[in-house]
mmCIF file of C-alpha atoms in Angstrom:
data_model
loop_
_atom_site.group_PDB
_atom_site.id
_atom_site.type_symbol
_atom_site.label_atom_id
_atom_site.label_comp_id
_atom_site.label_asym_id
_atom_site.label_seq_id
_atom_site.Cartn_x
_atom_site.Cartn_y
_atom_site.Cartn_z
ATOM 1 C CA UNK A 206 0.265 0.244 -0.140
ATOM 2 C CA UNK A 207 3.379 2.179 0.588
ATOM 3 C CA UNK A 208 4.094 1.993 -2.597
ATOM 4 C CA UNK A 209 0.769 1.731 -4.303
ATOM 5 C CA UNK A 210 0.315 5.454 -2.660
ATOM 6 C CA UNK A 211 2.531 7.229 -0.502
ATOM 7 C CA UNK A 212 6.018 6.504 -2.288
ATOM 8 C CA UNK A 213 5.297 7.965 -5.951
ATOM 9 C CA UNK A 214 4.737 11.739 -3.683
ATOM 10 C CA UNK A 215 7.781 10.959 -1.078
ATOM 11 C CA UNK A 216 9.802 9.950 -4.374
ATOM 12 C CA UNK A 217 8.798 12.470 -7.081
ATOM 13 C CA UNK A 218 8.764 15.827 -6.749
ATOM 14 C CA UNK A 219 6.696 17.210 -10.214
ATOM 15 C CA UNK A 220 4.086 14.521 -8.599
ATOM 16 C CA UNK A 221 4.508 16.303 -5.430
ATOM 17 C CA UNK A 222 3.944 20.254 -7.064
ATOM 18 C CA UNK A 223 1.690 18.329 -8.804
ATOM 19 C CA UNK A 224 -0.596 17.505 -5.835
ATOM 20 C CA UNK A 225 -0.343 21.296 -3.996
ATOM 21 C CA UNK A 226 -1.441 23.044 -7.349
ATOM 22 C CA UNK A 227 -4.019 20.213 -7.394
ATOM 23 C CA UNK A 228 -5.156 20.676 -3.745
ATOM 24 C CA UNK A 229 -5.109 24.194 -4.143
ATOM 25 C CA UNK A 230 -7.309 23.874 -7.269
ATOM 26 C CA UNK A 231 -9.622 21.804 -5.639
ATOM 27 C CA UNK A 232 -10.039 23.956 -2.437
ATOM 28 C CA UNK A 233 -10.987 27.359 -5.057
ATOM 29 C CA UNK A 234 -12.681 26.195 -8.686
ATOM 30 C CA UNK A 235 -15.059 23.599 -7.015
ATOM 31 C CA UNK A 236 -16.879 26.018 -4.951
ATOM 32 C CA UNK A 237 -17.579 28.333 -8.151
ATOM 33 C CA UNK A 238 -19.154 25.587 -9.746
ATOM 34 C CA UNK A 239 -21.240 25.309 -7.471
ATOM 35 C CA UNK A 240 -22.868 28.664 -7.597
ATOM 36 C CA UNK A 241 -22.069 28.076 -11.727
ATOM 37 C CA UNK A 242 -25.040 25.291 -10.565
ATOM 38 C CA UNK A 243 -26.964 26.901 -8.488
ATOM 39 C CA UNK A 244 -27.408 29.469 -10.971
ATOM 40 C CA UNK A 245 -27.931 27.222 -14.150
ATOM 41 C CA UNK A 246 -25.202 28.267 -16.382
ATOM 42 C CA UNK A 247 -23.062 25.122 -15.135
ATOM 43 C CA UNK A 248 -22.248 25.092 -19.233
ATOM 44 C CA UNK A 249 -20.552 28.190 -19.034
ATOM 45 C CA UNK A 250 -16.922 27.228 -16.964
ATOM 46 C CA UNK A 251 -16.720 25.208 -20.794
ATOM 47 C CA UNK A 252 -16.855 27.802 -22.414
ATOM 48 C CA UNK A 253 -14.313 29.381 -20.835
ATOM 49 C CA UNK A 254 -11.787 26.859 -20.797
ATOM 50 C CA UNK A 255 -12.039 26.376 -24.354
ATOM 51 C CA UNK A 256 -12.244 30.691 -24.517
ATOM 52 C CA UNK A 257 -9.003 31.266 -23.467
ATOM 53 C CA UNK A 258 -7.126 28.759 -25.719
ATOM 54 C CA UNK A 259 -6.652 31.404 -27.861
ATOM 55 C CA UNK A 260 -4.781 33.754 -25.675
ATOM 56 C CA UNK A 261 -2.978 30.448 -24.535
ATOM 57 C CA UNK A 262 -1.776 30.022 -27.961
ATOM 58 C CA UNK A 263 -1.147 32.865 -28.293
ATOM 59 C CA UNK A 264 1.685 33.291 -25.813
ATOM 60 C CA UNK A 265 2.927 30.293 -26.917
ATOM 61 C CA UNK A 266 4.433 31.344 -29.930
ATOM 62 C CA UNK A 267 5.655 34.038 -28.381
ATOM 63 C CA UNK A 268 7.810 32.334 -25.477
ATOM 64 C CA UNK A 269 7.033 28.782 -26.194
ATOM 65 C CA UNK A 270 6.026 26.620 -22.129
ATOM 66 C CA UNK A 271 6.223 29.770 -20.882
ATOM 67 C CA UNK A 272 3.809 30.277 -17.801
ATOM 68 C CA UNK A 273 3.712 34.049 -17.329
ATOM 69 C CA UNK A 274 3.142 35.061 -21.304
ATOM 70 C CA UNK A 275 0.411 31.893 -21.955
ATOM 71 C CA UNK A 276 -1.067 33.175 -18.342
ATOM 72 C CA UNK A 277 -1.743 36.128 -19.150
ATOM 73 C CA UNK A 278 -2.928 35.718 -23.014
ATOM 74 C CA UNK A 279 -5.242 33.222 -21.481
ATOM 75 C CA UNK A 280 -6.581 36.169 -19.073
ATOM 76 C CA UNK A 281 -6.740 38.594 -22.221
ATOM 77 C CA UNK A 282 -8.759 35.756 -24.293
ATOM 78 C CA UNK A 283 -10.920 34.491 -20.973
ATOM 79 C CA UNK A 284 -11.923 38.083 -20.068
ATOM 80 C CA UNK A 285 -12.730 38.695 -24.196
ATOM 81 C CA UNK A 286 -14.871 35.633 -24.171
ATOM 82 C CA UNK A 287 -16.853 36.440 -21.300
ATOM 83 C CA UNK A 288 -17.596 40.740 -21.346
ATOM 84 C CA UNK A 289 -17.501 40.327 -25.481
ATOM 85 C CA UNK A 290 -20.215 37.779 -25.559
ATOM 86 C CA UNK A 291 -22.506 40.039 -22.529
ATOM 87 C CA UNK A 292 -22.111 43.487 -24.837
ATOM 88 C CA UNK A 293 -22.962 41.510 -27.976
ATOM 89 C CA UNK A 294 -26.381 39.709 -26.283
ATOM 90 C CA UNK A 295 -26.851 43.616 -24.860
ATOM 91 C CA UNK A 296 -26.190 45.519 -28.070
ATOM 92 C CA UNK A 297 -28.570 42.641 -30.256
ATOM 93 C CA UNK A 298 -31.235 41.738 -28.093
ATOM 94 C CA UNK A 299 -29.569 37.655 -27.916
ATOM 95 C CA UNK A 300 -29.234 35.332 -25.369
ATOM 96 C CA UNK A 301 -25.983 35.723 -23.689
ATOM 97 C CA UNK A 302 -25.621 31.447 -23.343
ATOM 98 C CA UNK A 303 -25.791 32.004 -27.698
ATOM 99 C CA UNK A 304 -23.025 34.555 -27.973
ATOM 100 C CA UNK A 305 -20.892 32.882 -25.500
ATOM 101 C CA UNK A 306 -21.724 29.317 -28.179
ATOM 102 C CA UNK A 307 -20.961 31.712 -31.220
ATOM 103 C CA UNK A 308 -17.519 33.095 -29.385
ATOM 104 C CA UNK A 309 -16.510 29.780 -27.798
ATOM 105 C CA UNK A 310 -16.513 27.742 -31.287
ATOM 106 C CA UNK A 311 -14.466 30.191 -33.101
ATOM 107 C CA UNK A 312 -11.713 30.072 -30.278
ATOM 108 C CA UNK A 313 -11.432 27.088 -29.888
ATOM 109 C CA UNK A 314 -10.608 25.845 -33.754
ATOM 110 C CA UNK A 315 -8.784 29.165 -34.259
ATOM 111 C CA UNK A 316 -6.782 28.306 -30.797
ATOM 112 C CA UNK A 317 -6.078 24.651 -32.298
ATOM 113 C CA UNK A 318 -5.018 25.982 -35.404
ATOM 114 C CA UNK A 319 -2.675 28.358 -33.783
ATOM 115 C CA UNK A 320 -0.975 25.760 -31.293
ATOM 116 C CA UNK A 321 -0.572 23.323 -34.382
ATOM 117 C CA UNK A 322 1.554 26.779 -36.308
ATOM 118 C CA UNK A 323 4.386 25.411 -34.155
ATOM 119 C CA UNK A 324 3.793 22.582 -31.009
ATOM 120 C CA UNK A 325 4.063 19.108 -32.136
ATOM 121 C CA UNK A 326 2.547 16.773 -30.576
ATOM 122 C CA UNK A 327 3.953 16.781 -27.197
ATOM 123 C CA UNK A 328 3.642 19.414 -27.409
ATOM 124 C CA UNK A 329 0.175 19.753 -28.392
ATOM 125 C CA UNK A 330 -0.960 17.448 -25.299
ATOM 126 C CA UNK A 331 0.741 19.514 -23.114
ATOM 127 C CA UNK A 332 -1.632 22.103 -23.470
ATOM 128 C CA UNK A 333 -4.590 20.107 -24.825
ATOM 129 C CA UNK A 334 -4.439 17.402 -21.867
ATOM 130 C CA UNK A 335 -2.569 18.535 -19.356
ATOM 131 C CA UNK A 336 0.926 16.977 -17.801
ATOM 132 C CA UNK A 337 2.173 16.344 -14.186
ATOM 133 C CA UNK A 338 5.769 17.631 -15.528
ATOM 134 C CA UNK A 339 4.760 20.696 -16.277
ATOM 135 C CA UNK A 340 3.790 21.680 -13.138
ATOM 136 C CA UNK A 341 6.849 23.575 -11.916
ATOM 137 C CA UNK A 342 7.561 26.455 -9.213
ATOM 138 C CA UNK A 343 5.648 29.619 -11.738
ATOM 139 C CA UNK A 344 3.093 27.577 -12.514
ATOM 140 C CA UNK A 345 2.206 26.172 -8.044
ATOM 141 C CA UNK A 346 2.761 29.981 -7.701
ATOM 142 C CA UNK A 347 0.068 31.114 -9.923
ATOM 143 C CA UNK A 348 -2.292 27.903 -8.917
ATOM 144 C CA UNK A 349 -1.112 29.001 -5.079
ATOM 145 C CA UNK A 350 -2.331 32.764 -5.324
ATOM 146 C CA UNK A 351 -5.485 31.969 -7.524
ATOM 147 C CA UNK A 352 -6.704 30.157 -4.551
ATOM 148 C CA UNK A 353 -5.985 31.926 -2.380
ATOM 149 C CA UNK A 354 -7.326 34.970 -4.575
ATOM 150 C CA UNK A 355 -11.014 33.246 -4.798
ATOM 151 C CA UNK A 356 -10.868 32.332 -1.380
ATOM 152 C CA UNK A 357 -10.725 35.957 -0.451
ATOM 153 C CA UNK A 358 -13.349 37.388 -3.034
ATOM 154 C CA UNK A 359 -15.489 34.799 -2.375
ATOM 155 C CA UNK A 360 -15.725 35.443 1.462
ATOM 156 C CA UNK A 361 -16.276 38.848 0.154
ATOM 157 C CA UNK A 362 -19.377 38.340 -2.852
ATOM 158 C CA UNK A 363 -20.456 34.652 -0.188
ATOM 159 C CA UNK A 364 -23.931 36.186 -0.118
ATOM 160 C CA UNK A 365 -24.838 38.566 -2.218
ATOM 161 C CA UNK A 366 -24.080 35.522 -4.769
ATOM 162 C CA UNK A 367 -26.588 33.367 -2.986
ATOM 163 C CA UNK A 368 -29.122 36.726 -2.768
ATOM 164 C CA UNK A 369 -28.450 36.538 -6.369
ATOM 165 C CA UNK A 370 -28.845 32.403 -6.764
ATOM 166 C CA UNK A 371 -32.192 32.638 -5.337
ATOM 167 C CA UNK A 372 -33.597 35.100 -5.433
ATOM 168 C CA UNK A 373 -32.822 37.860 -7.449
ATOM 169 C CA UNK A 374 -35.667 39.869 -7.771
ATOM 170 C CA UNK A 375 -35.457 41.082 -3.706
ATOM 171 C CA UNK A 376 -31.127 41.506 -4.881
ATOM 172 C CA UNK A 377 -32.053 43.701 -7.127
ATOM 173 C CA UNK A 378 -34.581 45.967 -4.383
ATOM 174 C CA UNK A 379 -31.758 46.051 -2.132
ATOM 175 C CA UNK A 380 -29.516 47.387 -4.747
ATOM 176 C CA UNK A 381 -27.298 44.524 -4.271
ATOM 177 C CA UNK A 382 -25.873 45.014 -7.440
ATOM 178 C CA UNK A 383 -26.179 42.279 -9.405
ATOM 179 C CA UNK A 384 -24.276 42.557 -12.915
ATOM 180 C CA UNK A 385 -20.196 44.401 -10.083
ATOM 181 C CA UNK A 386 -21.188 40.728 -8.904
ATOM 182 C CA UNK A 387 -21.867 38.936 -11.510
ATOM 183 C CA UNK A 388 -18.818 39.986 -13.405
ATOM 184 C CA UNK A 389 -17.067 39.849 -10.569
ATOM 185 C CA UNK A 390 -18.000 35.878 -10.134
ATOM 186 C CA UNK A 391 -16.708 35.550 -13.894
ATOM 187 C CA UNK A 392 -13.713 36.125 -13.584
ATOM 188 C CA UNK A 393 -12.684 34.421 -10.832
ATOM 189 C CA UNK A 394 -14.554 31.532 -12.872
ATOM 190 C CA UNK A 395 -11.867 33.115 -15.805
ATOM 191 C CA UNK A 396 -8.480 32.794 -13.628
ATOM 192 C CA UNK A 397 -9.976 29.148 -12.137
ATOM 193 C CA UNK A 398 -9.585 27.406 -15.143
ATOM 194 C CA UNK A 399 -6.664 29.081 -16.257
ATOM 195 C CA UNK A 400 -4.529 28.360 -13.578
ATOM 196 C CA UNK A 401 -5.438 25.179 -14.063
ATOM 197 C CA UNK A 402 -4.680 24.739 -17.443
ATOM 198 C CA UNK A 403 -0.924 23.447 -17.006
ATOM 199 C CA UNK A 404 -1.959 20.560 -14.682
ATOM 200 C CA UNK A 405 -4.999 19.627 -16.890
ATOM 201 C CA UNK A 406 -4.975 21.373 -19.779
ATOM 202 C CA UNK A 407 -7.290 23.459 -21.240
ATOM 203 C CA UNK A 408 -10.008 20.505 -22.663
ATOM 204 C CA UNK A 409 -9.899 19.330 -19.131
ATOM 205 C CA UNK A 410 -9.760 22.124 -16.439
ATOM 206 C CA UNK A 411 -13.217 22.101 -15.852
ATOM 207 C CA UNK A 412 -13.390 18.583 -15.186
ATOM 208 C CA UNK A 413 -12.036 19.548 -11.759
ATOM 209 C CA UNK A 414 -14.121 22.990 -11.561
ATOM 210 C CA UNK A 415 -17.635 21.270 -12.573
ATOM 211 C CA UNK A 416 -18.069 17.053 -11.404
ATOM 212 C CA UNK A 417 -17.705 17.444 -7.880
ATOM 213 C CA UNK A 418 -20.312 20.257 -8.076
ATOM 214 C CA UNK A 419 -23.132 18.881 -9.612
ATOM 215 C CA UNK A 420 -22.419 15.228 -7.045
ATOM 216 C CA UNK A 421 -22.201 17.134 -4.367
ATOM 217 C CA UNK A 422 -25.693 18.636 -4.317
ATOM 218 C CA UNK A 423 -27.012 14.619 -3.449
ATOM 219 C CA UNK A 424 -24.243 14.867 -0.388
ATOM 220 C CA UNK A 425 -25.736 18.142 0.863
ATOM 221 C CA UNK A 426 -28.825 21.173 1.052
ATOM 222 C CA UNK A 427 -27.328 24.455 2.173
ATOM 223 C CA UNK A 428 -24.458 25.802 0.164
ATOM 224 C CA UNK A 429 -22.026 25.851 2.516
ATOM 225 C CA UNK A 430 -22.797 22.559 2.821
ATOM 226 C CA UNK A 431 -22.418 21.413 -1.601
ATOM 227 C CA UNK A 432 -19.288 23.826 -1.766
ATOM 228 C CA UNK A 433 -17.117 22.266 1.513
ATOM 229 C CA UNK A 434 -18.966 18.861 -0.228
ATOM 230 C CA UNK A 435 -17.499 19.654 -3.634
ATOM 231 C CA UNK A 436 -13.848 20.453 -2.633
ATOM 232 C CA UNK A 437 -13.856 17.033 -0.283
ATOM 233 C CA UNK A 438 -14.749 15.272 -3.487
ATOM 234 C CA UNK A 439 -12.640 17.518 -6.001
ATOM 235 C CA UNK A 440 -9.457 16.336 -3.338
ATOM 236 C CA UNK A 441 -9.991 13.180 -3.040
ATOM 237 C CA UNK A 442 -10.131 12.763 -6.653
ATOM 238 C CA UNK A 443 -6.750 14.762 -7.617
ATOM 239 C CA UNK A 444 -5.298 12.618 -5.534
ATOM 240 C CA UNK A 445 -6.412 9.187 -6.724
ATOM 241 C CA UNK A 446 -6.373 10.732 -10.392
ATOM 242 C CA UNK A 447 -2.811 12.034 -9.472
ATOM 243 C CA UNK A 448 -2.249 8.059 -8.737
ATOM 244 C CA UNK A 449 -3.633 6.566 -11.331
ATOM 245 C CA UNK A 450 -1.652 9.599 -14.257
ATOM 246 C CA UNK A 451 1.621 8.033 -12.614
ATOM 247 C CA UNK A 452 1.164 4.040 -12.669
ATOM 248 C CA UNK A 453 -1.122 3.709 -15.036
ATOM 249 C CA UNK A 454 0.938 5.659 -17.439
ATOM 250 C CA UNK A 455 -2.278 8.229 -18.624
ATOM 251 C CA UNK A 456 -2.312 11.725 -18.948
ATOM 252 C CA UNK A 457 -2.528 13.244 -16.014
ATOM 253 C CA UNK A 458 -6.488 15.817 -16.847
ATOM 254 C CA UNK A 459 -8.547 13.105 -18.084
ATOM 255 C CA UNK A 460 -7.320 10.591 -14.876
ATOM 256 C CA UNK A 461 -8.409 13.365 -12.490
ATOM 257 C CA UNK A 462 -11.491 13.814 -14.488
ATOM 258 C CA UNK A 463 -12.616 10.529 -14.762
ATOM 259 C CA UNK A 464 -11.522 10.513 -11.081
ATOM 260 C CA UNK A 465 -13.975 12.532 -10.624
ATOM 261 C CA UNK A 466 -17.224 11.415 -13.272
ATOM 262 C CA UNK A 467 -16.530 7.840 -10.830
ATOM 263 C CA UNK A 468 -16.841 10.414 -7.474
ATOM 264 C CA UNK A 469 -20.104 11.804 -9.347
ATOM 265 C CA UNK A 470 -22.180 8.420 -10.394
ATOM 266 C CA UNK A 471 -21.723 7.123 -6.753
ATOM 267 C CA UNK A 472 -23.316 10.291 -5.518
ATOM 268 C CA UNK A 473 -26.316 9.726 -7.998
ATOM 269 C CA UNK A 474 -26.841 6.605 -7.307
ATOM 270 C CA UNK A 475 -26.004 6.314 -3.239
ATOM 271 C CA UNK A 476 -26.075 9.906 -2.364
ATOM 272 C CA UNK A 477 -28.477 10.776 0.649
ATOM 273 C CA UNK A 478 -30.603 13.962 -0.436
ATOM 274 C CA UNK A 479 -32.052 12.892 -3.776
ATOM 275 C CA UNK A 480 -29.501 9.687 -4.864
ATOM 276 C CA UNK A 481 -31.712 6.691 -6.376
ATOM 277 C CA UNK A 482 -30.759 4.244 -3.291
ATOM 278 C CA UNK A 483 -32.305 6.970 -1.516
ATOM 279 C CA UNK A 484 -35.526 7.646 -3.550
ATOM 280 C CA UNK A 485 -36.712 4.188 -3.851
ATOM 281 C CA UNK A 486 -35.897 3.437 0.106
ATOM 282 C CA UNK A 487 -38.315 6.490 1.045
ATOM 283 C CA UNK A 488 -40.951 5.540 -1.596
ATOM 284 C CA UNK A 489 -42.387 2.851 0.754
ATOM 285 C CA UNK A 490 -43.057 4.757 3.427
ATOM 286 C CA UNK A 491 -44.213 7.727 1.358
ATOM 287 C CA UNK A 492 -46.622 5.682 0.088
ATOM 288 C CA UNK A 493 -47.670 4.103 3.783
#
């Protein structure tokens, strides 16, 4: 058991860095995913994960696998997609989700085209699916810094965000400035997706944010309980996914997302809150 579960993290520094980075992501990103679920914006994170790809590709073309260059490019692209979708919907009277869908499809195609201009198979796999070898010290500092900023911002914005989720009319009547909180929240989503791409890749970064968040509704009824459950499942999926990646020699991002997906499947079946088994067990009681 030591060789299987503990020895890889003891012997290899790159695995320890990946573990610390993924745990930082697990603390900060899943609570944002909970709010996305409550706002019925679950696919927005996936859109943003694709939307940052052109910026990351541009940074890669300029400076290679530089964390600073790719992060700045990805941040600019993510904010452009987010703000551009809102501006287009207001200017044309259309739905914001439709504008997001159009922008992310264009961004995804542009990003892949830019990467293909210079990247080989190794670099392409690293950017799209992540690699534990890619979590160097700058990547680790980025993940830790984003996690710290996110937790501080959530502590400030928690009550307005909860109020916006459950009673936006009352929040508006109380002058809660929902637009400003929404922009802050979307900015947090962008930087968390961006910070995850080194370990999980741009195509898998959203998995650690959303799968535990979706699963958490089967373990808690309060927003705080859901956020805690989501963070716990994300941390467990990070550890198990890194071990699976190391022992089975599979890309890190898919390994972590597959473990998180398995946790979601278990939650759907055995979760005490609206899980399939719980519904079957309760049915005779209500029938009587």
